[in-house]
Amino acid sequence: PPQRFTSDLQFFARRSGGGGLAVCRSSDQQVIRRFGNLGTEPKTMRFSPDDSLLGVKFHDGTIGVWRWRDGQIVFQTPSWPDDSDHFPPFDFTPDGRELWLSDGQTNIARYSLPQGELLPPPPISGHVRRLRFDPPGRRLLGLSGVTVTAWDVATGAQLGQWITPDSVWCAAW
């Protein structure tokens, strides 16, 4: 099953039996926090840039965000469709103050953190299955099949678009 590591590689999140989720210490695989009885199977996950939050996309289309160290849920989105499999259709902004998610088509939603308030949509248009911010948060990569597109986050201006010979499943700045 997919695993996601914190930025310092000290911990990782993984699916656990019965539709649960566990965060483990990398050095000895010891479970540090277990999230059981989540109601639906975790599909994919990602830690926030400061490693304080864990975002999880579930098979029912919802996304939950937890402060994983104390197990407290910050917020949960309504069901949000996407066609991604093991790669999150969402990304945290580098400052950790927002969560952006894609429906796998042309819609991107923004939520404030930790309140979970739905914000106005970004000025970005195009077909996007997966999102990835650059470290300063000024540019956004959108991945969709064989197409990779970069945008300026503030203006929505398209900075470039590249067609690859094969599908692109993840990208990094």
Coordinates of C-alpha atoms in Angstrom, one line a residue:
P1 CA 0.0 0.0 0.0
P2 CA 1.1 3.6 -0.5
Q3 CA 3.2 5.2 2.2
R4 CA 4.0 8.9 2.6
F5 CA 6.9 10.2 4.7
T6 CA 7.3 13.4 6.7
S7 CA 9.9 15.8 5.2
D8 CA 12.5 14.7 7.7
L9 CA 11.8 11.0 6.9
Q10 CA 11.4 10.4 10.6
F11 CA 7.8 9.2 10.3
F12 CA 5.5 7.7 7.6
A13 CA 1.8 7.2 7.2
R14 CA 0.4 3.9 5.8
R15 CA -2.9 2.1 5.5
S16 CA -3.6 -0.4 8.2
G17 CA -6.1 -3.2 8.4
G18 CA -9.8 -2.6 8.6
G19 CA -9.9 0.7 6.8
G20 CA -7.6 2.3 9.3
L21 CA -4.5 4.4 9.0
A22 CA -1.3 4.4 11.0
V23 CA 1.7 6.8 11.4
C24 CA 4.9 4.9 12.2
R25 CA 8.4 5.9 13.3
S26 CA 10.7 5.1 10.4
S27 CA 13.7 3.9 12.4
D28 CA 11.8 0.9 13.9
Q29 CA 8.4 0.8 12.2
Q30 CA 6.7 1.4 15.7
V31 CA 3.1 2.7 15.4
I32 CA 3.0 6.2 16.9
R33 CA -0.6 7.0 16.1
R34 CA -3.4 4.8 14.8
F35 CA -6.6 6.1 13.2
G36 CA -9.1 3.3 13.1
N37 CA -12.8 3.1 12.3
L38 CA -12.5 5.9 9.7
G39 CA -15.7 4.7 8.0
T40 CA -14.1 4.2 4.6
E41 CA -10.7 3.0 3.2
P42 CA -7.9 5.5 2.9
K43 CA -7.0 5.9 -0.8
T44 CA -3.9 8.2 -0.6
M45 CA -2.3 10.6 1.8
R46 CA 0.1 13.5 2.2
F47 CA 1.8 15.4 5.0
S48 CA 1.7 19.2 5.2
P49 CA 5.0 21.0 4.5
D50 CA 5.7 21.5 8.3
D51 CA 4.7 17.9 8.9
S52 CA 2.0 18.9 11.5
L53 CA -1.0 17.8 9.4
L54 CA -1.9 14.7 7.5
G55 CA -4.3 14.9 4.7
V56 CA -6.0 11.7 3.6
K57 CA -8.2 11.1 0.5
F58 CA -10.7 8.3 1.1
H59 CA -12.5 6.0 -1.4
D60 CA -15.8 7.7 -0.7
G61 CA -14.3 11.0 -2.1
T62 CA -13.9 12.9 1.2
I63 CA -10.6 14.3 2.3
G64 CA -9.8 14.5 6.0
V65 CA -7.1 16.6 7.6
W66 CA -5.6 15.6 11.0
R67 CA -3.1 17.0 13.5
W68 CA -1.6 13.5 13.4
R69 CA 0.5 13.9 16.6
D70 CA -2.5 14.3 18.8
G71 CA -5.1 12.6 16.5
Q72 CA -7.4 15.6 16.3
I73 CA -9.3 16.1 13.0
V74 CA -9.0 19.6 11.7
F75 CA -11.7 19.3 9.1
Q76 CA -13.2 17.0 6.5
T77 CA -14.4 18.0 3.0
P78 CA -17.6 16.9 1.4
S79 CA -17.2 14.1 -1.2
W80 CA -14.9 15.4 -3.9
P81 CA -14.6 13.3 -7.1
D82 CA -11.3 12.5 -8.7
D83 CA -9.8 9.8 -10.9
S84 CA -6.4 9.5 -9.2
D85 CA -5.4 6.3 -7.7
H86 CA -2.4 6.3 -5.4
F87 CA -1.3 10.0 -5.9
P88 CA -3.1 12.7 -3.9
P89 CA -5.3 15.0 -6.0
F90 CA -4.5 17.7 -3.4
D91 CA -1.5 19.6 -2.1
F92 CA -0.9 21.9 0.9
T93 CA 0.4 25.4 0.1
P94 CA 4.0 25.6 1.3
D95 CA 3.0 27.9 4.2
G96 CA 0.5 25.2 5.3
R97 CA -2.3 27.7 5.4
E98 CA -4.4 26.2 2.6
L99 CA -5.3 22.9 1.0
W100 CA -5.9 22.9 -2.7
L101 CA -7.7 19.9 -4.4
S102 CA -8.5 18.9 -7.9
D103 CA -11.5 17.0 -9.1
G104 CA -9.4 15.5 -12.0
Q105 CA -11.1 17.8 -14.5
T106 CA -11.0 21.6 -14.5
N107 CA -12.1 22.4 -10.9
I108 CA -9.7 23.3 -8.1
A109 CA -11.1 24.0 -4.6
R110 CA -9.2 25.9 -1.9
Y111 CA -9.7 25.4 1.8
S112 CA -8.2 27.5 4.6
L113 CA -6.4 25.6 7.4
P114 CA -7.1 24.9 10.1
Q115 CA -10.7 26.3 9.8
G116 CA -11.6 24.4 6.7
E117 CA -13.4 27.4 5.2
L118 CA -14.0 27.1 1.5
L119 CA -12.2 30.0 -0.2
P120 CA -12.8 31.5 -3.7
P121 CA -11.3 29.3 -6.4
P122 CA -7.8 30.2 -7.7
P123 CA -7.4 32.0 -11.1
I124 CA -6.1 28.8 -12.7
S125 CA -7.8 27.0 -15.6
G126 CA -7.0 23.8 -17.3
H127 CA -7.4 20.1 -17.0
V128 CA -5.6 19.0 -13.8
R129 CA -5.5 15.5 -12.1
R130 CA -2.7 16.2 -9.6
L131 CA -1.3 19.4 -8.0
R132 CA 2.2 20.3 -6.8
F133 CA 3.4 23.7 -5.5
D134 CA 6.9 24.9 -5.8
P135 CA 8.6 25.4 -2.4
P136 CA 8.0 29.2 -2.2
G137 CA 4.3 28.7 -3.3
R138 CA 4.5 31.0 -6.3
R139 CA 4.0 28.4 -9.0
L140 CA 1.8 25.3 -9.3
L141 CA 2.3 22.3 -11.5
G142 CA -0.8 20.5 -12.8
L143 CA -0.4 16.9 -14.0
S144 CA -2.9 15.3 -16.3
G145 CA -2.0 12.2 -18.3
V146 CA 0.8 13.1 -20.6
T147 CA 0.5 16.9 -20.0
V148 CA 2.3 18.9 -17.4
T149 CA 1.3 22.6 -17.0
A150 CA 2.9 25.3 -14.8
W151 CA 1.0 28.4 -13.6
D152 CA 1.8 31.5 -11.6
V153 CA -0.4 31.1 -8.5
A154 CA -1.1 34.8 -8.0
T155 CA -2.1 35.7 -11.5
G156 CA -3.2 32.3 -13.0
A157 CA -0.9 33.0 -16.0
Q158 CA 0.2 29.8 -17.7
L159 CA 4.0 29.6 -17.5
G160 CA 4.5 26.6 -19.7
Q161 CA 3.0 23.4 -20.9
W162 CA 4.8 20.2 -21.8
I163 CA 3.6 17.0 -23.5
T164 CA 5.5 13.8 -22.5
P165 CA 5.6 10.5 -24.3
D166 CA 4.1 8.7 -21.2
S167 CA 1.7 9.6 -18.4
V168 CA 3.2 11.7 -15.6
W169 CA 2.2 10.4 -12.2
C170 CA 4.2 12.8 -9.9
A171 CA 6.4 15.7 -10.2
A172 CA 8.7 17.8 -8.0
W173 CA 10.1 21.3 -8.4

